[in-house]
C-alpha cells in the first residue's frame, strides 16, 4: 500500500517544507543578482551586501543578539561548533559537557583531547536528560574553562536548563558554548537574557532556511583564533585576517543564495513569532506523546511532558528493528522518520538503545494534528505485526 | 517616516587609516532640516547653515552630511557600515519626531585651538597615538580627526587635571 500523500516527520534532521518566500528569495537572488558581497563596488554587489546584512540582522533579532555583527555566517552548526571549540580552547584546557551531545560537539572535543591534551568531563544525567546541577557546580570548581552543551538533545528531546548553567559557569569563570541546532527558530533563544558566550545554530532546521547555512553568535569582545584564513574582500594587503567580526571568521565567498533564503525564513519567523511556533509544536508533541502511549509494546524515550521537550520523540517497538519500522513507515504509509543513532551515540548509550538506535519522529511548524493521528495509526498497525 | 532609507553608493579604503573604510551614501530625504538639531547634539560638530552641511564624530566614526549625501569614514567592515547606517537613520527619524521639543543650534561651533590642546597634552612625543609628535596629534584633535582617548598617557593619574580641561573644551 502506498499512501497518497507523503508525510514528513524528520524536521530534526532538516525542516520541510520551507515557507514559500524562501524558495522565491533563493531564485530571485540567483536569477536577478548573482553578485558577491563584501567585494565589488558596483550596484549589484552593494545590493548583495545589503541582503547579507539584512539576513544577519533578522537572525540577530531572532536570537536576541544586540548587534548583527555578532552573528557569523557558516555552512552549518557543525562548522560553527568547530570554530568555537578550536578557536577558544587552548592546550590543556578543561571542558565540561553533557552525556547526550551530538557528534558535532563530541568529535571535535575528541580531536582536541588528542591534539591539545584538553580534558573533557561529562555531567551525570538521567535517561530523561535531567542534569545533576550539584554535580555541574562541583565539576565547574575544578578549573573548567568551557561548558559546551546542547540547548536541546536531538535524541532525547530534553531542553537543557541553559539559564541555570550559564549562571553557574560564569560564577566560576567558565565560558559557555550552546549548541542550538535543535532549538533556534523553534524554541525561544535569547542570548541577552541568557548570556551565553557562544551559540551555534543551523539555518535549515527550526530556522526553516536552506541547507548549507548556519552561524555562530559571539559575545561582544570575545575573540577566537580563526579556523580558516583567506580573502575577506577588504584589507587585502595585510597577510593576516581582519580583527573585527564578522569578517574575521568569514574568509572565502559565502553561500549567498542560501543566505538569501535564510533571510526570508528568518523574516517569516519574526512575523509569526517563535513563541507561536513553539506553542504549535508543543501542542503536536503532546498529541504525539499521548498517541504513542496507546501503541502496544512501544517504549518512548525522554521527558514525559511536552512542556519539557522540543518537538521530537524517539521510541522503539518491542521485537521490531527500528530501521525496519522506519522503512515500513515509508514504504507502506508514506511517512518519513529517521532511525538509527542520529549522530548522537552518547545519547543512545544513555537511553540503552546503542548500538541499534531508535526511531525518531520530529515535528515541524507545517505539521497538523491530523498528521499525528495518521502516524500513530500507522505505528499501531506495525506494532501488531509479528516481531522481526 | 521622515527618512525611509540610506543607499550605499560606494565603499573604499580610508586614506588616513589603511585598516579602515570610507563610504559614500545617499539618503532618501534632504537632511538640511535636521542638521541644526544634530549640531546641538554633537559637541564635535562643524555645521554650516549656509551650505547645508554638517560634520561630526561619534565613537570614532566620522560623518559628513551635505544635503542628502552622507559620507561615513573609519569603519572596519561592511557589516559595521550597515549597522552605522541603521543607527544614523534611527537617530535622524527620532530627532525629526522630537524636534518640537528640541532646541536647534544654528551657530557654527568654534574649534578648540591647536595650541590650547597641545599645551594640555603630555608632550612626550611617545607616538602611542599613532602620530609622530604631540603637536601633530593636537592638530588632528583640533580637526576632529582624532579623540583624546587615543592618547593613553592622558589617562594616567598625573594628567587627570589636563584631561578634565580638554574634555571640558572638546565636549
PDB file of N, CA and C in Angstrom, chain A residues 160-208:
ATOM      1  N   UNK A 160      17.868  21.690  27.750  1.00  0.00           N
ATOM      2  CA  UNK A 160      18.886  21.922  28.784  1.00  0.00           C
ATOM      3  C   UNK A 160      18.560  23.203  29.550  1.00  0.00           C
ATOM      4  N   UNK A 161      18.702  23.176  30.883  1.00  0.00           N
ATOM      5  CA  UNK A 161      18.421  24.415  31.666  1.00  0.00           C
ATOM      6  C   UNK A 161      19.542  25.434  31.483  1.00  0.00           C
ATOM      7  N   UNK A 162      19.548  26.097  30.353  1.00  0.00           N
ATOM      8  CA  UNK A 162      20.669  26.951  29.947  1.00  0.00           C
ATOM      9  C   UNK A 162      20.910  28.108  30.919  1.00  0.00           C
ATOM     10  N   UNK A 163      19.829  28.706  31.374  1.00  0.00           N
ATOM     11  CA  UNK A 163      19.964  29.880  32.245  1.00  0.00           C
ATOM     12  C   UNK A 163      20.732  29.525  33.526  1.00  0.00           C
ATOM     13  N   UNK A 164      20.338  28.387  34.113  1.00  0.00           N
ATOM     14  CA  UNK A 164      20.977  27.934  35.349  1.00  0.00           C
ATOM     15  C   UNK A 164      22.446  27.575  35.093  1.00  0.00           C
ATOM     16  N   UNK A 165      22.690  26.940  33.953  1.00  0.00           N
ATOM     17  CA  UNK A 165      24.051  26.523  33.612  1.00  0.00           C
ATOM     18  C   UNK A 165      24.954  27.722  33.358  1.00  0.00           C
ATOM     19  N   UNK A 166      24.426  28.726  32.646  1.00  0.00           N
ATOM     20  CA  UNK A 166      25.228  29.916  32.338  1.00  0.00           C
ATOM     21  C   UNK A 166      25.587  30.641  33.641  1.00  0.00           C
ATOM     22  N   UNK A 167      24.604  30.777  34.536  1.00  0.00           N
ATOM     23  CA  UNK A 167      24.875  31.453  35.814  1.00  0.00           C
ATOM     24  C   UNK A 167      25.955  30.698  36.588  1.00  0.00           C
ATOM     25  N   UNK A 168      25.827  29.376  36.644  1.00  0.00           N
ATOM     26  CA  UNK A 168      26.808  28.569  37.397  1.00  0.00           C
ATOM     27  C   UNK A 168      28.194  28.668  36.757  1.00  0.00           C
ATOM     28  N   UNK A 169      28.242  28.619  35.437  1.00  0.00           N
ATOM     29  CA  UNK A 169      29.533  28.659  34.736  1.00  0.00           C
ATOM     30  C   UNK A 169      30.205  30.017  34.910  1.00  0.00           C
ATOM     31  N   UNK A 170      29.451  31.080  34.695  1.00  0.00           N
ATOM     32  CA  UNK A 170      30.038  32.417  34.781  1.00  0.00           C
ATOM     33  C   UNK A 170      30.508  32.734  36.209  1.00  0.00           C
ATOM     34  N   UNK A 171      29.746  32.248  37.179  1.00  0.00           N
ATOM     35  CA  UNK A 171      30.136  32.456  38.578  1.00  0.00           C
ATOM     36  C   UNK A 171      31.503  31.845  38.866  1.00  0.00           C
ATOM     37  N   UNK A 172      31.809  30.784  38.122  1.00  0.00           N
ATOM     38  CA  UNK A 172      33.081  30.078  38.364  1.00  0.00           C
ATOM     39  C   UNK A 172      34.102  30.348  37.265  1.00  0.00           C
ATOM     40  N   UNK A 173      33.843  31.346  36.436  1.00  0.00           N
ATOM     41  CA  UNK A 173      34.846  31.783  35.453  1.00  0.00           C
ATOM     42  C   UNK A 173      34.899  30.992  34.169  1.00  0.00           C
ATOM     43  N   UNK A 174      33.912  30.136  33.929  1.00  0.00           N
ATOM     44  CA  UNK A 174      33.917  29.354  32.679  1.00  0.00           C
ATOM     45  C   UNK A 174      33.014  30.025  31.646  1.00  0.00           C
ATOM     46  N   UNK A 175      33.402  29.928  30.386  1.00  0.00           N
ATOM     47  CA  UNK A 175      32.559  30.431  29.302  1.00  0.00           C
ATOM     48  C   UNK A 175      31.576  29.320  28.903  1.00  0.00           C
ATOM     49  N   UNK A 176      30.524  29.701  28.160  1.00  0.00           N
ATOM     50  CA  UNK A 176      29.511  28.721  27.757  1.00  0.00           C
ATOM     51  C   UNK A 176      29.308  28.740  26.242  1.00  0.00           C
ATOM     52  N   UNK A 177      29.395  27.563  25.645  1.00  0.00           N
ATOM     53  CA  UNK A 177      29.024  27.375  24.241  1.00  0.00           C
ATOM     54  C   UNK A 177      27.727  26.572  24.216  1.00  0.00           C
ATOM     55  N   UNK A 178      26.686  27.125  23.592  1.00  0.00           N
ATOM     56  CA  UNK A 178      25.421  26.403  23.469  1.00  0.00           C
ATOM     57  C   UNK A 178      25.248  25.951  22.021  1.00  0.00           C
ATOM     58  N   UNK A 179      24.915  24.691  21.853  1.00  0.00           N
ATOM     59  CA  UNK A 179      24.602  24.150  20.531  1.00  0.00           C
ATOM     60  C   UNK A 179      23.085  24.235  20.365  1.00  0.00           C
ATOM     61  N   UNK A 180      22.655  25.239  19.590  1.00  0.00           N
ATOM     62  CA  UNK A 180      21.213  25.473  19.427  1.00  0.00           C
ATOM     63  C   UNK A 180      20.699  24.897  18.112  1.00  0.00           C
ATOM     64  N   UNK A 181      21.352  23.855  17.617  1.00  0.00           N
ATOM     65  CA  UNK A 181      20.944  23.256  16.335  1.00  0.00           C
ATOM     66  C   UNK A 181      19.473  22.843  16.356  1.00  0.00           C
ATOM     67  N   UNK A 182      19.014  22.336  17.511  1.00  0.00           N
ATOM     68  CA  UNK A 182      17.634  21.844  17.579  1.00  0.00           C
ATOM     69  C   UNK A 182      16.636  22.887  18.085  1.00  0.00           C
ATOM     70  N   UNK A 183      17.120  24.041  18.499  1.00  0.00           N
ATOM     71  CA  UNK A 183      16.186  24.998  19.100  1.00  0.00           C
ATOM     72  C   UNK A 183      16.002  26.292  18.294  1.00  0.00           C
ATOM     73  N   UNK A 184      17.073  26.811  17.709  1.00  0.00           N
ATOM     74  CA  UNK A 184      16.965  28.125  17.053  1.00  0.00           C
ATOM     75  C   UNK A 184      15.819  28.138  16.046  1.00  0.00           C
ATOM     76  N   UNK A 185      14.888  29.026  16.238  1.00  0.00           N
ATOM     77  CA  UNK A 185      13.743  29.169  15.347  1.00  0.00           C
ATOM     78  C   UNK A 185      12.512  28.409  15.816  1.00  0.00           C
ATOM     79  N   UNK A 186      12.734  27.347  16.608  1.00  0.00           N
ATOM     80  CA  UNK A 186      11.607  26.506  17.032  1.00  0.00           C
ATOM     81  C   UNK A 186      11.328  26.620  18.529  1.00  0.00           C
ATOM     82  N   UNK A 187      12.284  27.143  19.258  1.00  0.00           N
ATOM     83  CA  UNK A 187      12.175  27.249  20.714  1.00  0.00           C
ATOM     84  C   UNK A 187      12.846  28.574  21.092  1.00  0.00           C
ATOM     85  N   UNK A 188      12.277  29.325  22.038  1.00  0.00           N
ATOM     86  CA  UNK A 188      12.858  30.642  22.328  1.00  0.00           C
ATOM     87  C   UNK A 188      14.340  30.589  22.721  1.00  0.00           C
ATOM     88  N   UNK A 189      15.114  31.431  22.075  1.00  0.00           N
ATOM     89  CA  UNK A 189      16.545  31.589  22.372  1.00  0.00           C
ATOM     90  C   UNK A 189      16.767  33.091  22.533  1.00  0.00           C
ATOM     91  N   UNK A 190      17.410  33.486  23.626  1.00  0.00           N
ATOM     92  CA  UNK A 190      17.675  34.912  23.833  1.00  0.00           C
ATOM     93  C   UNK A 190      19.049  35.073  24.487  1.00  0.00           C
ATOM     94  N   UNK A 191      20.029  35.415  23.673  1.00  0.00           N
ATOM     95  CA  UNK A 191      21.406  35.478  24.178  1.00  0.00           C
ATOM     96  C   UNK A 191      21.656  36.697  25.068  1.00  0.00           C
ATOM     97  N   UNK A 192      20.702  37.619  25.105  1.00  0.00           N
ATOM     98  CA  UNK A 192      20.838  38.747  26.028  1.00  0.00           C
ATOM     99  C   UNK A 192      20.280  38.361  27.399  1.00  0.00           C
ATOM    100  N   UNK A 193      19.125  37.717  27.393  1.00  0.00           N
ATOM    101  CA  UNK A 193      18.516  37.291  28.663  1.00  0.00           C
ATOM    102  C   UNK A 193      19.314  36.145  29.290  1.00  0.00           C
ATOM    103  N   UNK A 194      19.800  35.244  28.461  1.00  0.00           N
ATOM    104  CA  UNK A 194      20.625  34.115  28.925  1.00  0.00           C
ATOM    105  C   UNK A 194      21.985  34.294  28.246  1.00  0.00           C
ATOM    106  N   UNK A 195      22.909  34.983  28.914  1.00  0.00           N
ATOM    107  CA  UNK A 195      24.118  35.476  28.229  1.00  0.00           C
ATOM    108  C   UNK A 195      25.189  34.418  27.980  1.00  0.00           C
ATOM    109  N   UNK A 196      24.883  33.510  27.069  1.00  0.00           N
ATOM    110  CA  UNK A 196      25.903  32.545  26.634  1.00  0.00           C
ATOM    111  C   UNK A 196      27.025  33.325  25.947  1.00  0.00           C
ATOM    112  N   UNK A 197      28.197  32.726  25.916  1.00  0.00           N
ATOM    113  CA  UNK A 197      29.330  33.408  25.269  1.00  0.00           C
ATOM    114  C   UNK A 197      29.349  33.105  23.778  1.00  0.00           C
ATOM    115  N   UNK A 198      28.926  31.887  23.426  1.00  0.00           N
ATOM    116  CA  UNK A 198      28.875  31.481  22.023  1.00  0.00           C
ATOM    117  C   UNK A 198      27.625  30.628  21.832  1.00  0.00           C
ATOM    118  N   UNK A 199      26.982  30.802  20.703  1.00  0.00           N
ATOM    119  CA  UNK A 199      25.801  29.987  20.411  1.00  0.00           C
ATOM    120  C   UNK A 199      25.836  29.591  18.931  1.00  0.00           C
ATOM    121  N   UNK A 200      25.889  28.279  18.711  1.00  0.00           N
ATOM    122  CA  UNK A 200      25.948  27.761  17.336  1.00  0.00           C
ATOM    123  C   UNK A 200      24.545  27.401  16.879  1.00  0.00           C
ATOM    124  N   UNK A 201      24.233  27.741  15.639  1.00  0.00           N
ATOM    125  CA  UNK A 201      22.909  27.388  15.098  1.00  0.00           C
ATOM    126  C   UNK A 201      23.044  26.945  13.651  1.00  0.00           C
ATOM    127  N   UNK A 202      22.033  26.250  13.188  1.00  0.00           N
ATOM    128  CA  UNK A 202      21.989  25.889  11.786  1.00  0.00           C
ATOM    129  C   UNK A 202      20.786  26.581  11.155  1.00  0.00           C
ATOM    130  N   UNK A 203      20.875  26.842   9.855  1.00  0.00           N
ATOM    131  CA  UNK A 203      19.792  27.590   9.213  1.00  0.00           C
ATOM    132  C   UNK A 203      18.673  26.718   8.688  1.00  0.00           C
ATOM    133  N   UNK A 204      18.923  25.412   8.550  1.00  0.00           N
ATOM    134  CA  UNK A 204      17.987  24.588   7.773  1.00  0.00           C
ATOM    135  C   UNK A 204      17.034  23.749   8.613  1.00  0.00           C
ATOM    136  N   UNK A 205      17.106  23.871   9.955  1.00  0.00           N
ATOM    137  CA  UNK A 205      16.169  23.107  10.789  1.00  0.00           C
ATOM    138  C   UNK A 205      15.048  24.056  11.238  1.00  0.00           C
ATOM    139  N   UNK A 206      15.040  24.416  12.512  1.00  0.00           N
ATOM    140  CA  UNK A 206      13.972  25.281  13.024  1.00  0.00           C
ATOM    141  C   UNK A 206      13.929  26.656  12.368  1.00  0.00           C
ATOM    142  N   UNK A 207      15.041  27.112  11.850  1.00  0.00           N
ATOM    143  CA  UNK A 207      15.051  28.434  11.205  1.00  0.00           C
ATOM    144  C   UNK A 207      14.430  28.392   9.809  1.00  0.00           C
ATOM    145  N   UNK A 208      14.133  27.185   9.316  1.00  0.00           N
ATOM    146  CA  UNK A 208      13.351  26.993   8.080  1.00  0.00           C
ATOM    147  C   UNK A 208      14.055  27.492   6.809  1.00  0.00           C
TER     148      UNK A 208
END
